[in-house]
PDB file of C-alpha atoms in Angstrom:
ATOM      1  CA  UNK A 299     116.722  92.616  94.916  1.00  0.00           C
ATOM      2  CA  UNK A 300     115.215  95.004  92.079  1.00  0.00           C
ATOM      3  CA  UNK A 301     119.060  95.787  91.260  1.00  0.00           C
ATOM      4  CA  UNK A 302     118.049  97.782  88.302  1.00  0.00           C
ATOM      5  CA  UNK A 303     114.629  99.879  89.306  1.00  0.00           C
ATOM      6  CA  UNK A 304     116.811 101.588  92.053  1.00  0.00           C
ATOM      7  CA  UNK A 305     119.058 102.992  90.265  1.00  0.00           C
ATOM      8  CA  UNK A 306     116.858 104.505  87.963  1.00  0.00           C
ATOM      9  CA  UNK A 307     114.230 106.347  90.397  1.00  0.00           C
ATOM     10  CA  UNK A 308     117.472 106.961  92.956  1.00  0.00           C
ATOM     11  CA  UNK A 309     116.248 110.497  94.094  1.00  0.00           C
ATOM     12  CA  UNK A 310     115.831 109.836  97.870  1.00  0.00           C
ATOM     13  CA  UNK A 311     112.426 109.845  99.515  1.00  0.00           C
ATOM     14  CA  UNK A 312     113.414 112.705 102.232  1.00  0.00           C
ATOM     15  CA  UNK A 313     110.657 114.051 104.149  1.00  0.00           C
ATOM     16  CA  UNK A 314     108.427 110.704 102.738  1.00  0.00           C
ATOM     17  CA  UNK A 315     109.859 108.441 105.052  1.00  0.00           C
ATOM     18  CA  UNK A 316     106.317 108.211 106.882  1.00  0.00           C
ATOM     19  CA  UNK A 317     103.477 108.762 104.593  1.00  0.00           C
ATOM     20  CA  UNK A 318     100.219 106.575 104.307  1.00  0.00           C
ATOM     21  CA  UNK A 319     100.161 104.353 101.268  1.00  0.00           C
ATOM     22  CA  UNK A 320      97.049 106.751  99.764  1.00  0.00           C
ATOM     23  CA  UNK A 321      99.447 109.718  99.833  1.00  0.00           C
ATOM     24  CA  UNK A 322     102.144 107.535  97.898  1.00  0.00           C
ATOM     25  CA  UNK A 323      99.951 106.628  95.490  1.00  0.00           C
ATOM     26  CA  UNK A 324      98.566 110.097  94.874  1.00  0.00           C
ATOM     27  CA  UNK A 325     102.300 111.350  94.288  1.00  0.00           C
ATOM     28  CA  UNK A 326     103.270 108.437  92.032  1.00  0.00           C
ATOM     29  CA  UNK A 327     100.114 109.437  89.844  1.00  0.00           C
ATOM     30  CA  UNK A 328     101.706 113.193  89.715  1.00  0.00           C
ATOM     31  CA  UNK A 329     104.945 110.862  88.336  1.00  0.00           C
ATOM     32  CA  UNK A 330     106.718 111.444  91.636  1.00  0.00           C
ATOM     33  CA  UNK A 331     110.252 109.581  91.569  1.00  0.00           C
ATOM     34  CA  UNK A 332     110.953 109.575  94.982  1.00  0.00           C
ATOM     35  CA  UNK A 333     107.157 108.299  96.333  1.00  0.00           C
ATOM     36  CA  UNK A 334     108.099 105.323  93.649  1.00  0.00           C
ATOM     37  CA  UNK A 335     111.339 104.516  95.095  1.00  0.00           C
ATOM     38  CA  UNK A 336     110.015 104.448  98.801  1.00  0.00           C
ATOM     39  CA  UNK A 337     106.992 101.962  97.023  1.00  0.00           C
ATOM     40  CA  UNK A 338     110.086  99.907  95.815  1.00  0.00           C
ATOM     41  CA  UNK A 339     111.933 100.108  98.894  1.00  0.00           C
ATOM     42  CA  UNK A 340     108.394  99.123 101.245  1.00  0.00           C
ATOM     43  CA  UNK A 341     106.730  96.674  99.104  1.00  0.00           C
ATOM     44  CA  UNK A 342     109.332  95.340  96.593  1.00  0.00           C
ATOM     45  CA  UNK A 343     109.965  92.283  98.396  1.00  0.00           C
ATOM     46  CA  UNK A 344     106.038  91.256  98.042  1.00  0.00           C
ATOM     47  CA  UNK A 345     106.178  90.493  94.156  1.00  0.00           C
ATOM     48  CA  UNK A 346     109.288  88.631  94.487  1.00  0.00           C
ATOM     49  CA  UNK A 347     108.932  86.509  97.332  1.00  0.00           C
ATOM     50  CA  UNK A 348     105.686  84.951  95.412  1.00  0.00           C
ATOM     51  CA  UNK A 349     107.974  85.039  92.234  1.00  0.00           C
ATOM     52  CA  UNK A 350     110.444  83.218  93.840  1.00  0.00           C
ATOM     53  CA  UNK A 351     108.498  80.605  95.450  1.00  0.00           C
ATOM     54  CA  UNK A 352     106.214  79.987  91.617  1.00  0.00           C
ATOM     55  CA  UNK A 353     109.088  79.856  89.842  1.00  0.00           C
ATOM     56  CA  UNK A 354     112.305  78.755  91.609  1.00  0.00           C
ATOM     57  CA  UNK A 355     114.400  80.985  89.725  1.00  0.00           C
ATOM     58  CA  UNK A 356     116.197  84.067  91.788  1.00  0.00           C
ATOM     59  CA  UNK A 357     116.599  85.558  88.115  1.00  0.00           C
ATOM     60  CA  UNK A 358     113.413  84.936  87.071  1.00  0.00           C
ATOM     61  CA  UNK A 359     112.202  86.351  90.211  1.00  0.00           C
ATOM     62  CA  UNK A 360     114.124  89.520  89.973  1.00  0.00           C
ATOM     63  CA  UNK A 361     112.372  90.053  86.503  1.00  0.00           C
ATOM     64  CA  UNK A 362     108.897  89.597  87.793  1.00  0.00           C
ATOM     65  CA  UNK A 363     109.418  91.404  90.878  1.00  0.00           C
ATOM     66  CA  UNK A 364     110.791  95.100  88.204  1.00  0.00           C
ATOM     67  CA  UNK A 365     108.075  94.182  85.572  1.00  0.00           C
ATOM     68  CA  UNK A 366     105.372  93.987  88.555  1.00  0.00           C
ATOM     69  CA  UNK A 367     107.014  97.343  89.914  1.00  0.00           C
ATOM     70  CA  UNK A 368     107.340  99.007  86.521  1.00  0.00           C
ATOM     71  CA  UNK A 369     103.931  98.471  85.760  1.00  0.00           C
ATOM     72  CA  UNK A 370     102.488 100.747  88.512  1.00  0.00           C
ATOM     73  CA  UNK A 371     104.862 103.315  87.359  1.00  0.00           C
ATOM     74  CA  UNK A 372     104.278 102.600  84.262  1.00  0.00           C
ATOM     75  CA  UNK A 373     100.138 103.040  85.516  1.00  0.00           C
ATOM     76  CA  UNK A 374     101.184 106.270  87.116  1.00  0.00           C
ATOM     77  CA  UNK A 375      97.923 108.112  86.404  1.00  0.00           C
ATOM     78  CA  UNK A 376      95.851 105.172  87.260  1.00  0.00           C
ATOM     79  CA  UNK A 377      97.628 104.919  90.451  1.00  0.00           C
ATOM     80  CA  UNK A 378      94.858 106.684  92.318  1.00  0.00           C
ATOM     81  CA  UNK A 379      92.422 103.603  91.436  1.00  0.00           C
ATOM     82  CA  UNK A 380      94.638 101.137  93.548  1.00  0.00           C
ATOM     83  CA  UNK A 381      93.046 100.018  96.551  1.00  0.00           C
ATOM     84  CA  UNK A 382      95.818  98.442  98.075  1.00  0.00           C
ATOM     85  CA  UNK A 383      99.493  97.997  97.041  1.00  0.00           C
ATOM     86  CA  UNK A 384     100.161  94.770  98.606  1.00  0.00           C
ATOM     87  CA  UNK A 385      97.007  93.460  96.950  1.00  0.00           C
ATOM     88  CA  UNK A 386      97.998  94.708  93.839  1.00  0.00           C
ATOM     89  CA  UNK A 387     101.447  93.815  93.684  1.00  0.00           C
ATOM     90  CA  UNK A 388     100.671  90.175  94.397  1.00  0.00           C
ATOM     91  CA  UNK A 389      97.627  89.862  91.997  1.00  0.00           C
ATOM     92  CA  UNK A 390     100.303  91.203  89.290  1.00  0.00           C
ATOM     93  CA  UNK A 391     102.923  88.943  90.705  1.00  0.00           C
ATOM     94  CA  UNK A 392     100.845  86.128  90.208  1.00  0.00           C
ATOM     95  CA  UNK A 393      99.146  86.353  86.972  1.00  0.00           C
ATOM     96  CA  UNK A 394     102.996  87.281  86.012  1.00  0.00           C
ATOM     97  CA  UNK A 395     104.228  84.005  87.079  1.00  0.00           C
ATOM     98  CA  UNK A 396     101.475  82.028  85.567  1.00  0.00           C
ATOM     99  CA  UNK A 397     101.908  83.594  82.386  1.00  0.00           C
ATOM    100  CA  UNK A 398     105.666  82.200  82.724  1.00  0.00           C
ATOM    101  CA  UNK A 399     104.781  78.908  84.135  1.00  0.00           C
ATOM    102  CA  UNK A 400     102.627  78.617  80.807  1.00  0.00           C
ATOM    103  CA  UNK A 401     105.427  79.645  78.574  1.00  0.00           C
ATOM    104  CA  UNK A 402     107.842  77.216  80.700  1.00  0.00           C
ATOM    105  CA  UNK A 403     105.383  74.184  80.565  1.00  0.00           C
ATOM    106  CA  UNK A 404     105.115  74.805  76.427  1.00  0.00           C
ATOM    107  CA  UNK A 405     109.155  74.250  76.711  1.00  0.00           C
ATOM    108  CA  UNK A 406     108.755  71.267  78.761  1.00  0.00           C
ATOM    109  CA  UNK A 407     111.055  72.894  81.515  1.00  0.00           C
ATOM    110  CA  UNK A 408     109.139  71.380  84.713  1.00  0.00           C
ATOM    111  CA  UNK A 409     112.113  68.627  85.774  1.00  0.00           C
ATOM    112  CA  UNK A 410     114.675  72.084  85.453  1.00  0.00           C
ATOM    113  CA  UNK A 411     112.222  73.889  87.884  1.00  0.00           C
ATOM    114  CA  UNK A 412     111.945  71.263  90.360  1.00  0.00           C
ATOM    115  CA  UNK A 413     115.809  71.340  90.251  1.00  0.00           C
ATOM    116  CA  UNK A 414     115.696  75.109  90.827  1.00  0.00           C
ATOM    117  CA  UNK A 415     113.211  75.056  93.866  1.00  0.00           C
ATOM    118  CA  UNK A 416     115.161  72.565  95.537  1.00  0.00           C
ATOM    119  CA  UNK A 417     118.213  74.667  95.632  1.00  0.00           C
ATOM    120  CA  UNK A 418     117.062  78.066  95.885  1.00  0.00           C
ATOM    121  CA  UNK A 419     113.761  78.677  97.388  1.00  0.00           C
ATOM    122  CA  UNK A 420     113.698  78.613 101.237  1.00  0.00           C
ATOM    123  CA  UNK A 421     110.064  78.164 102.979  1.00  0.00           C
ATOM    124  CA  UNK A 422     108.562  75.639 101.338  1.00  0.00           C
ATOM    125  CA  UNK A 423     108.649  74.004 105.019  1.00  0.00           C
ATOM    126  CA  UNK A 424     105.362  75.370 105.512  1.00  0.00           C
ATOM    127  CA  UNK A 425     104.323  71.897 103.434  1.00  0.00           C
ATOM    128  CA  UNK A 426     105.404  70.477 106.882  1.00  0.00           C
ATOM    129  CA  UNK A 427     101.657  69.953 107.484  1.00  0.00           C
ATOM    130  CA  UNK A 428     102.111  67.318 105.230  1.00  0.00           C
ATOM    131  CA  UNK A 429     104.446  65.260 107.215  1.00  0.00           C
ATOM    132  CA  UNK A 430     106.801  65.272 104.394  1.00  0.00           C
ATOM    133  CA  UNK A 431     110.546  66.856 104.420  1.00  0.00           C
ATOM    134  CA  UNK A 432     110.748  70.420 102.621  1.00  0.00           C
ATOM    135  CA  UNK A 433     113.344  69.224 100.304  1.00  0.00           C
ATOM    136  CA  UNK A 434     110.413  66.817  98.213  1.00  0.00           C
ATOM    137  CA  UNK A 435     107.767  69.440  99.484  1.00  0.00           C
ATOM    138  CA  UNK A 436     109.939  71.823  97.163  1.00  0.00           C
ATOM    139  CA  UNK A 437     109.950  69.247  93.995  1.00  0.00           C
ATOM    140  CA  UNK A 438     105.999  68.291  94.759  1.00  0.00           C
ATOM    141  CA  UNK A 439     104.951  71.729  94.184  1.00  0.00           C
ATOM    142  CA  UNK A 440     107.180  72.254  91.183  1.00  0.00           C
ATOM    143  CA  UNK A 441     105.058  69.333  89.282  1.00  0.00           C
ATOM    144  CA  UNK A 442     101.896  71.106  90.107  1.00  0.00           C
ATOM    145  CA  UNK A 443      99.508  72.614  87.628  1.00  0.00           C
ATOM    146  CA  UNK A 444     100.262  76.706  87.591  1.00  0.00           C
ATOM    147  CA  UNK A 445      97.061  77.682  88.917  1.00  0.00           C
ATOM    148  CA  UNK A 446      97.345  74.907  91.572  1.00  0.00           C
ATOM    149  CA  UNK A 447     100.448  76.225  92.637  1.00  0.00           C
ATOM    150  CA  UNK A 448      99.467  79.244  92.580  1.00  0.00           C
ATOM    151  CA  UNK A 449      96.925  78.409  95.141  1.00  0.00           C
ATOM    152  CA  UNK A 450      99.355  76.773  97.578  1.00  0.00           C
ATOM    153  CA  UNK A 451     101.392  79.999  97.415  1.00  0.00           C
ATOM    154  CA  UNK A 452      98.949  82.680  97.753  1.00  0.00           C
ATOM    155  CA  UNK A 453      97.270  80.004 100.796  1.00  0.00           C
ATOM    156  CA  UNK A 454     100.486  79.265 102.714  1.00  0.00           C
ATOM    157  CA  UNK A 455     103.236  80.989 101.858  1.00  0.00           C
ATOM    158  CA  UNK A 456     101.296  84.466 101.582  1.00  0.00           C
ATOM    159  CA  UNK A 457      99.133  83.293 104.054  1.00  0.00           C
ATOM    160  CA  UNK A 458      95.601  85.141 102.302  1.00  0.00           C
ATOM    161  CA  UNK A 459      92.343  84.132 102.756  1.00  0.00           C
ATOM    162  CA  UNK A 460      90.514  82.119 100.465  1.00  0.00           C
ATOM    163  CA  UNK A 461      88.140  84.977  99.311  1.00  0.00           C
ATOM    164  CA  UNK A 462      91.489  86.833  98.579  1.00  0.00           C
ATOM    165  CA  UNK A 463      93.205  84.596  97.093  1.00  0.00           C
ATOM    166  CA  UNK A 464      90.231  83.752  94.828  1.00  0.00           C
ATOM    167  CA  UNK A 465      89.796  87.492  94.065  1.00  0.00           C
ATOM    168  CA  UNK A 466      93.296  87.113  92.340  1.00  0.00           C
ATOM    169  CA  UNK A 467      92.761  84.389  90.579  1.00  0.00           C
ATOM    170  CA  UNK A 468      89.853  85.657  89.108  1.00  0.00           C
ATOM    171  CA  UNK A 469      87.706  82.886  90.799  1.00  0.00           C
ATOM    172  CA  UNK A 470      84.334  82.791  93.067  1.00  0.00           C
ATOM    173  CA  UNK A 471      85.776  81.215  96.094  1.00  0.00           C
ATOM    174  CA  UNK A 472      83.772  78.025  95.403  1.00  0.00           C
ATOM    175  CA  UNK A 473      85.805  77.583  92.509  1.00  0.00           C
ATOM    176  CA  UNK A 474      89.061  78.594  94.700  1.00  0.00           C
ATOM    177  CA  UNK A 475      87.867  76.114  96.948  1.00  0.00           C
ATOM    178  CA  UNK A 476      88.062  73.398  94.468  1.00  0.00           C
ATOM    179  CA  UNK A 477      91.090  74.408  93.052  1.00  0.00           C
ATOM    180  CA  UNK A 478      92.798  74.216  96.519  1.00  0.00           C
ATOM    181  CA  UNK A 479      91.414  70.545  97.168  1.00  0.00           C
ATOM    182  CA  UNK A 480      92.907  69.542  94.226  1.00  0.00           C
ATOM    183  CA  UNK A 481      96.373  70.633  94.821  1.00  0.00           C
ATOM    184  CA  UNK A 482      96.377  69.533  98.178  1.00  0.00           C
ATOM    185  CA  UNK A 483      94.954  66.102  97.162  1.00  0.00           C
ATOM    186  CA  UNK A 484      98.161  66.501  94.260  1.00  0.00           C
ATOM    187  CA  UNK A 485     100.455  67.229  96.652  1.00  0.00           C
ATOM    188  CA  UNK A 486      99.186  64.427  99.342  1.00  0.00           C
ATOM    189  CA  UNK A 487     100.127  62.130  96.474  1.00  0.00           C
ATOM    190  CA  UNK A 488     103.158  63.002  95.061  1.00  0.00           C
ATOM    191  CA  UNK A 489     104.684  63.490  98.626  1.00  0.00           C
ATOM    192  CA  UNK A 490     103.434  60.071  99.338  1.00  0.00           C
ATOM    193  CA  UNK A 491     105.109  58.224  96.230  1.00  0.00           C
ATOM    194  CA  UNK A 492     108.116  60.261  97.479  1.00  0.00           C
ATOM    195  CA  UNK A 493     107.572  58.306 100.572  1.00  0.00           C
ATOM    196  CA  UNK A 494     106.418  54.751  99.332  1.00  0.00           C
ATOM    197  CA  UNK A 495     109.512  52.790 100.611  1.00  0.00           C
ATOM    198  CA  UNK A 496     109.053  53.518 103.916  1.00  0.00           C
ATOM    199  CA  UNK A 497     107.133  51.299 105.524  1.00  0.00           C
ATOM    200  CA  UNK A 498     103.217  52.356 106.532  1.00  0.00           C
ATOM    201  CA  UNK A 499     104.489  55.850 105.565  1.00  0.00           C
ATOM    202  CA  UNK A 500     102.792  57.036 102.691  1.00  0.00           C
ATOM    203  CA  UNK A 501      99.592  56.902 105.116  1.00  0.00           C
ATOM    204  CA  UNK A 502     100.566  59.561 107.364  1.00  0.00           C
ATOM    205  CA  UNK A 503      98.831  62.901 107.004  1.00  0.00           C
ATOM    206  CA  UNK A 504      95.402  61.467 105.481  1.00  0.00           C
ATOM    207  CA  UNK A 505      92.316  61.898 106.906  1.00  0.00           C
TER     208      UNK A 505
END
């Protein structure tokens, strides 16, 4: 993961190994190589786990997950205005991601992605609440709107609140709200046209 940021900031982070995120970001916004690669190392995997579940694509995820990353560096002497890097990190994750899905629904690419979520995405089981297996969990979410899916990922697979989650989506948590009903409501029934030859099956889960 992040094959090619590593190499480039490889200057071990000795003597870093315990500092507070406020002291990392303080270094990285004195351009401090070694603070950046222990960022990489400690919250790397946050901006391409969402990646990975938006999008489907381990490639694609890889190049969200550096451009995400590259952008703080890149933001060195802002760094000190960054609240949190988690927070950060996924809010630029996921407006990534939608800016992709929106280039990737323009190229009519959606039956490719459900293709690629199948096969390479693991935990889409938490769509177990819906009583449906994780293999057509996996192809529900990939016909989704972008910003509803983006809402089912930040929800269950990051597991953020909805004033959090709304905060990165640029939303009052009304609207979030709304947004979420709707792609749960989505998801309820593609899962259950998935479902429709079993007998009294597609009822299971309402209510």
């Amino acid at each position: 993961m992040i094959r090619s940021i590593a190499p480039a900031f490889a200057l071990r982070p000795t003597g870093l190994a315990g500092t507070d995120e406020g002291a990392l970001l303080a270094r990285i916004a004195r351009r401090d190589a070694a603070a950046f690669r222990l960022v990489v190392e400690r919250y790397g995997a946050i901006p391409h786990r969402i990646a990975a579940r938006m999008l489907g694509s381990p490639v694609d995820a890889e190049d969200i997950a550096q451009e995400a990353l590259l952008r703080l560096w890149r933001l060195a002497d802002q760094a000190g205005t960054v609240r949190s890097v988690p927070g950060w990190l996924q809010t630029v994750a996921t407006n990534l991601c939608l800016d992709r899905l929106r280039q990737r629904s323009r190229r009519s690419e959606t039956d490719d992605l459900a293709e690629d979520l199948a096969d390479g995405t693991p935990g889409a089981d938490v769509l177990v609440m819906q009583g449906q297996a994780a293999h057509h969990a996996r192809q529900a979410i990939a016909r989704l709107p972008d910003r509803q899916r983006a809402a089912i990922v930040l929800t269950y697979y990051e597991e953020l609140s909805n004033a959090a989650a709304a905060d990165m989506l640029g939303m009052t948590i009304k609207a979030f709200e709304s947004l979420l009903f709707r792609a749960r409501s989505a998801l309820r029934q593609e899962l259950s046209g998935v479902r429709q030859d079993e007998p009294e099956g597609s009822d299971h889960g309402h209510g």
